[in-house]
Amino acid sequence: MRDYLQEYGIERYINAHDTITLYGASRMAESTLEAVRQVSGCFVDIVQMQRALGERIAAMTHNEAAYIANCAAGALQLCAAVCMAGDSEAAYRRLPDTTGLCSEIIVLHAQHNCYDKAVEAAGARVRIVGDADETLPFMLEDGITEATAAVLYCPASIYRRGSLPLKEVVRIAHARGIPVIVDAAAQLPPRENLWAFTQAGADMTVFSGGKTLCGPQTSGLIVGTRAMIDRCIRFGAPMHGICRSAKASRESMIGLCAAIESYMAQDAQQEKVRLGAMVDRLVEVMCRYPIYSPYRVEQGSVGQDYPRAFAHLECGVTAKEMAAYMRSRRIFIGTDERENTLYISPLNLTEQECGEVCAALADAGARWAGGAVL
Ligand SMILES: *Cc1c(COP(=O)(O)O)cnc(C)c1O
């Protein structure tokens, strides 16, 4: 069998960092790959496929309707576009020219992040409200004007301190007839999040298909109200206009649907135990060497419900050196240089890969024993 990576001179790594896009994010299950392979050989009416898979995903995730885009960023672009265009196809087709349209999308200062560019990519202007460490209800109310098209909300735990609760944002926005878009790209597990934001009143919620859902890297999901999703289907790819660049292939669409089926069928408790066992293994190995002060963290980087292994680095070993060493072993790990810690997510590890990571950690522990490089 051909080894494509070797043939083309691309190195193969173990991803012990997390669902990081730069490293490929996640792995598709065999059943997902089988669905992709099968559909790839067939021609379909993409709009019919979008509707049929959307219905299926909506039913599985307790939502009214769903749309599949090329990634969460593409999905956010489309959400912004349909909020600005309303029901007007003509207005949609003029985007990113927003002349005469409500084109401001409100973002809480505490949640302002690099993915907000995705709504600007539709032609929207981001309007920041509140302070970095505090948003009071009147600040959001004051930010809503004649120009407001939507509020964009990111429920990542790292932003919680300075944010308003989603329900409060929905209450304020809906009172003025403004839709709320939730960027929940990485907020899984728990899988209940697939419907929790909708139930809290979000008009559209976006998830990345290629992160914990383990769908194709080039897939993204919008779940939401039928009215909003109908607009996504009417205006979004494969139609022409600004979001043509958010086009999902039939492979991505079927792959995401199959991945969501697997995700919903999974025994969540059993999966957590499986991941926890790997984390315990990693922590136990690190316990044997003085360069690590290891501990277990029960959340992902934005508050998701899965365990990770952490270690504060001791004996003068720096996070940078550790990352470089692991990289030389063809392993990606997470590091925090300010805290001088390393962290490892079990999400993308097989049992065997976990063993390889343990071996590399042990070798690093022996190498820097007592601070001296042996
Ligand atoms: C990862 C991420 C995205 C982008 O997801 P893609 O599917 O890679 O486009 C957007 N928003 C947040 C908060 C994310 O974590």
PDB file of N, CA and C and ligand atoms in Angstrom, residues 19 21 25 70-76 113-116 118 154-156 159 183-187 206-211 216-221 301-302 304, ligand 1:
ATOM      1  N   THR A  19      -7.981  19.347  19.680  1.00  0.00           N
ATOM      2  CA  THR A  19      -8.572  19.421  18.341  1.00  0.00           C
ATOM      3  C   THR A  19      -8.097  20.700  17.655  1.00  0.00           C
ATOM      4  N   THR A  21      -6.789  22.924  14.747  1.00  0.00           N
ATOM      5  CA  THR A  21      -6.911  22.953  13.281  1.00  0.00           C
ATOM      6  C   THR A  21      -5.555  22.787  12.607  1.00  0.00           C
ATOM      7  N   ALA A  25      -6.854  18.577  13.613  1.00  0.00           N
ATOM      8  CA  ALA A  25      -8.008  18.637  14.542  1.00  0.00           C
ATOM      9  C   ALA A  25      -8.531  17.302  15.064  1.00  0.00           C
ATOM     10  N   ASN A  70     -18.964  24.704   5.300  1.00  0.00           N
ATOM     11  CA  ASN A  70     -17.633  24.113   5.131  1.00  0.00           C
ATOM     12  C   ASN A  70     -16.794  24.101   6.405  1.00  0.00           C
ATOM     13  N   CYS A  71     -17.165  24.877   7.392  1.00  0.00           N
ATOM     14  CA  CYS A  71     -16.472  24.916   8.682  1.00  0.00           C
ATOM     15  C   CYS A  71     -17.252  25.883   9.559  1.00  0.00           C
ATOM     16  N   ALA A  72     -16.863  26.015  10.813  1.00  0.00           N
ATOM     17  CA  ALA A  72     -17.596  26.925  11.699  1.00  0.00           C
ATOM     18  C   ALA A  72     -17.446  28.370  11.231  1.00  0.00           C
ATOM     19  N   ALA A  73     -16.265  28.729  10.748  1.00  0.00           N
ATOM     20  CA  ALA A  73     -16.063  30.104  10.281  1.00  0.00           C
ATOM     21  C   ALA A  73     -16.970  30.406   9.091  1.00  0.00           C
ATOM     22  N   GLY A  74     -17.073  29.462   8.158  1.00  0.00           N
ATOM     23  CA  GLY A  74     -17.973  29.624   7.013  1.00  0.00           C
ATOM     24  C   GLY A  74     -19.419  29.705   7.472  1.00  0.00           C
ATOM     25  N   ALA A  75     -19.754  28.906   8.464  1.00  0.00           N
ATOM     26  CA  ALA A  75     -21.111  28.903   9.006  1.00  0.00           C
ATOM     27  C   ALA A  75     -21.435  30.264   9.625  1.00  0.00           C
ATOM     28  N   LEU A  76     -20.477  30.840  10.345  1.00  0.00           N
ATOM     29  CA  LEU A  76     -20.686  32.154  10.969  1.00  0.00           C
ATOM     30  C   LEU A  76     -20.867  33.240   9.901  1.00  0.00           C
ATOM     31  N   ASN A 113     -13.062  37.891  19.814  1.00  0.00           N
ATOM     32  CA  ASN A 113     -11.965  36.952  19.522  1.00  0.00           C
ATOM     33  C   ASN A 113     -11.689  36.863  18.022  1.00  0.00           C
ATOM     34  N   CYS A 114     -10.682  36.084  17.682  1.00  0.00           N
ATOM     35  CA  CYS A 114     -10.194  36.033  16.292  1.00  0.00           C
ATOM     36  C   CYS A 114     -11.250  35.537  15.304  1.00  0.00           C
ATOM     37  N   TYR A 115     -12.245  34.785  15.781  1.00  0.00           N
ATOM     38  CA  TYR A 115     -13.246  34.239  14.863  1.00  0.00           C
ATOM     39  C   TYR A 115     -14.322  35.253  14.486  1.00  0.00           C
ATOM     40  N   ASP A 116     -14.314  36.430  15.151  1.00  0.00           N
ATOM     41  CA  ASP A 116     -15.276  37.476  14.779  1.00  0.00           C
ATOM     42  C   ASP A 116     -15.047  37.940  13.339  1.00  0.00           C
ATOM     43  N   ALA A 118     -15.025  36.202  10.900  1.00  0.00           N
ATOM     44  CA  ALA A 118     -15.911  35.418  10.030  1.00  0.00           C
ATOM     45  C   ALA A 118     -17.184  36.192   9.697  1.00  0.00           C
ATOM     46  N   CYS A 154     -20.413  34.136  22.220  1.00  0.00           N
ATOM     47  CA  CYS A 154     -19.512  32.981  22.322  1.00  0.00           C
ATOM     48  C   CYS A 154     -19.526  32.456  23.764  1.00  0.00           C
ATOM     49  N   PRO A 155     -20.037  31.229  23.968  1.00  0.00           N
ATOM     50  CA  PRO A 155     -20.196  30.715  25.333  1.00  0.00           C
ATOM     51  C   PRO A 155     -18.958  30.047  25.931  1.00  0.00           C
ATOM     52  N   ALA A 156     -17.777  30.277  25.360  1.00  0.00           N
ATOM     53  CA  ALA A 156     -16.558  29.657  25.910  1.00  0.00           C
ATOM     54  C   ALA A 156     -16.354  30.101  27.359  1.00  0.00           C
ATOM     55  N   TYR A 159     -14.464  33.297  28.634  1.00  0.00           N
ATOM     56  CA  TYR A 159     -15.041  34.639  28.506  1.00  0.00           C
ATOM     57  C   TYR A 159     -16.158  34.903  29.513  1.00  0.00           C
ATOM     58  N   ASP A 183     -21.690  31.276  18.661  1.00  0.00           N
ATOM     59  CA  ASP A 183     -20.497  30.584  18.160  1.00  0.00           C
ATOM     60  C   ASP A 183     -20.090  29.552  19.209  1.00  0.00           C
ATOM     61  N   ALA A 184     -20.590  28.312  19.019  1.00  0.00           N
ATOM     62  CA  ALA A 184     -20.281  27.218  19.953  1.00  0.00           C
ATOM     63  C   ALA A 184     -19.366  26.216  19.258  1.00  0.00           C
ATOM     64  N   ALA A 185     -18.492  26.731  18.377  1.00  0.00           N
ATOM     65  CA  ALA A 185     -17.671  25.869  17.515  1.00  0.00           C
ATOM     66  C   ALA A 185     -17.036  24.704  18.270  1.00  0.00           C
ATOM     67  N   ALA A 186     -16.474  25.009  19.447  1.00  0.00           N
ATOM     68  CA  ALA A 186     -15.706  23.971  20.149  1.00  0.00           C
ATOM     69  C   ALA A 186     -16.418  23.474  21.411  1.00  0.00           C
ATOM     70  N   GLN A 187     -17.700  23.852  21.605  1.00  0.00           N
ATOM     71  CA  GLN A 187     -18.347  23.594  22.903  1.00  0.00           C
ATOM     72  C   GLN A 187     -18.971  22.196  23.031  1.00  0.00           C
ATOM     73  N   VAL A 206     -23.676  27.691  15.944  1.00  0.00           N
ATOM     74  CA  VAL A 206     -22.677  27.137  15.030  1.00  0.00           C
ATOM     75  C   VAL A 206     -21.740  26.182  15.776  1.00  0.00           C
ATOM     76  N   PHE A 207     -21.477  25.031  15.159  1.00  0.00           N
ATOM     77  CA  PHE A 207     -20.493  24.082  15.681  1.00  0.00           C
ATOM     78  C   PHE A 207     -19.494  23.744  14.579  1.00  0.00           C
ATOM     79  N   SER A 208     -18.258  23.516  14.969  1.00  0.00           N
ATOM     80  CA  SER A 208     -17.257  23.050  14.015  1.00  0.00           C
ATOM     81  C   SER A 208     -17.477  21.556  13.789  1.00  0.00           C
ATOM     82  N   GLY A 209     -17.493  21.119  12.539  1.00  0.00           N
ATOM     83  CA  GLY A 209     -17.678  19.694  12.262  1.00  0.00           C
ATOM     84  C   GLY A 209     -16.419  18.894  12.519  1.00  0.00           C
ATOM     85  N   GLY A 210     -15.271  19.574  12.437  1.00  0.00           N
ATOM     86  CA  GLY A 210     -14.000  18.865  12.487  1.00  0.00           C
ATOM     87  C   GLY A 210     -13.366  18.798  13.862  1.00  0.00           C
ATOM     88  N   LYS A 211     -13.993  19.363  14.865  1.00  0.00           N
ATOM     89  CA  LYS A 211     -13.414  19.288  16.211  1.00  0.00           C
ATOM     90  C   LYS A 211     -13.972  18.034  16.899  1.00  0.00           C
ATOM     91  N   PRO A 216     -15.667  15.663   8.901  1.00  0.00           N
ATOM     92  CA  PRO A 216     -14.597  16.200   8.058  1.00  0.00           C
ATOM     93  C   PRO A 216     -14.138  17.562   8.580  1.00  0.00           C
ATOM     94  N   GLN A 217     -12.839  17.832   8.455  1.00  0.00           N
ATOM     95  CA  GLN A 217     -12.285  19.122   8.869  1.00  0.00           C
ATOM     96  C   GLN A 217     -12.978  20.268   8.154  1.00  0.00           C
ATOM     97  N   THR A 218     -13.390  20.001   6.928  1.00  0.00           N
ATOM     98  CA  THR A 218     -14.070  21.036   6.160  1.00  0.00           C
ATOM     99  C   THR A 218     -15.573  20.847   6.266  1.00  0.00           C
ATOM    100  N   SER A 219     -16.061  20.803   7.497  1.00  0.00           N
ATOM    101  CA  SER A 219     -17.514  20.808   7.696  1.00  0.00           C
ATOM    102  C   SER A 219     -17.832  21.644   8.917  1.00  0.00           C
ATOM    103  N   GLY A 220     -18.998  22.263   8.871  1.00  0.00           N
ATOM    104  CA  GLY A 220     -19.466  23.086   9.987  1.00  0.00           C
ATOM    105  C   GLY A 220     -20.975  23.018  10.020  1.00  0.00           C
ATOM    106  N   LEU A 221     -21.536  23.183  11.202  1.00  0.00           N
ATOM    107  CA  LEU A 221     -22.968  22.972  11.388  1.00  0.00           C
ATOM    108  C   LEU A 221     -23.638  24.240  11.901  1.00  0.00           C
ATOM    109  N   SER A 301     -10.222  23.240  26.972  1.00  0.00           N
ATOM    110  CA  SER A 301      -9.699  24.611  27.057  1.00  0.00           C
ATOM    111  C   SER A 301     -10.782  25.686  27.072  1.00  0.00           C
ATOM    112  N   VAL A 302     -11.979  25.381  26.568  1.00  0.00           N
ATOM    113  CA  VAL A 302     -13.054  26.379  26.626  1.00  0.00           C
ATOM    114  C   VAL A 302     -14.213  25.882  27.497  1.00  0.00           C
ATOM    115  N   GLN A 304     -15.173  22.559  27.970  1.00  0.00           N
ATOM    116  CA  GLN A 304     -15.863  21.323  27.583  1.00  0.00           C
ATOM    117  C   GLN A 304     -15.663  20.248  28.656  1.00  0.00           C
TER     118      GLN A 304
HETATM  119  C1  LIG B   1     -12.446  26.518  16.175  1.00  0.00           C
HETATM  120  C2  LIG B   1     -13.346  27.671  16.354  1.00  0.00           C
HETATM  121  C3  LIG B   1     -13.933  28.293  15.251  1.00  0.00           C
HETATM  122  C4  LIG B   1     -13.605  27.902  13.831  1.00  0.00           C
HETATM  123  O1  LIG B   1     -13.949  26.577  13.540  1.00  0.00           O
HETATM  124  P1  LIG B   1     -13.602  25.998  12.082  1.00  0.00           P
HETATM  125  O2  LIG B   1     -14.510  24.834  11.934  1.00  0.00           O
HETATM  126  O3  LIG B   1     -12.168  25.627  12.117  1.00  0.00           O
HETATM  127  O4  LIG B   1     -13.883  27.089  11.120  1.00  0.00           O
HETATM  128  C5  LIG B   1     -14.789  29.342  15.473  1.00  0.00           C
HETATM  129  N1  LIG B   1     -15.074  29.779  16.719  1.00  0.00           N
HETATM  130  C6  LIG B   1     -14.529  29.204  17.818  1.00  0.00           C
HETATM  131  C7  LIG B   1     -14.878  29.736  19.163  1.00  0.00           C
HETATM  132  C8  LIG B   1     -13.656  28.131  17.669  1.00  0.00           C
HETATM  133  O5  LIG B   1     -13.109  27.561  18.743  1.00  0.00           O
END
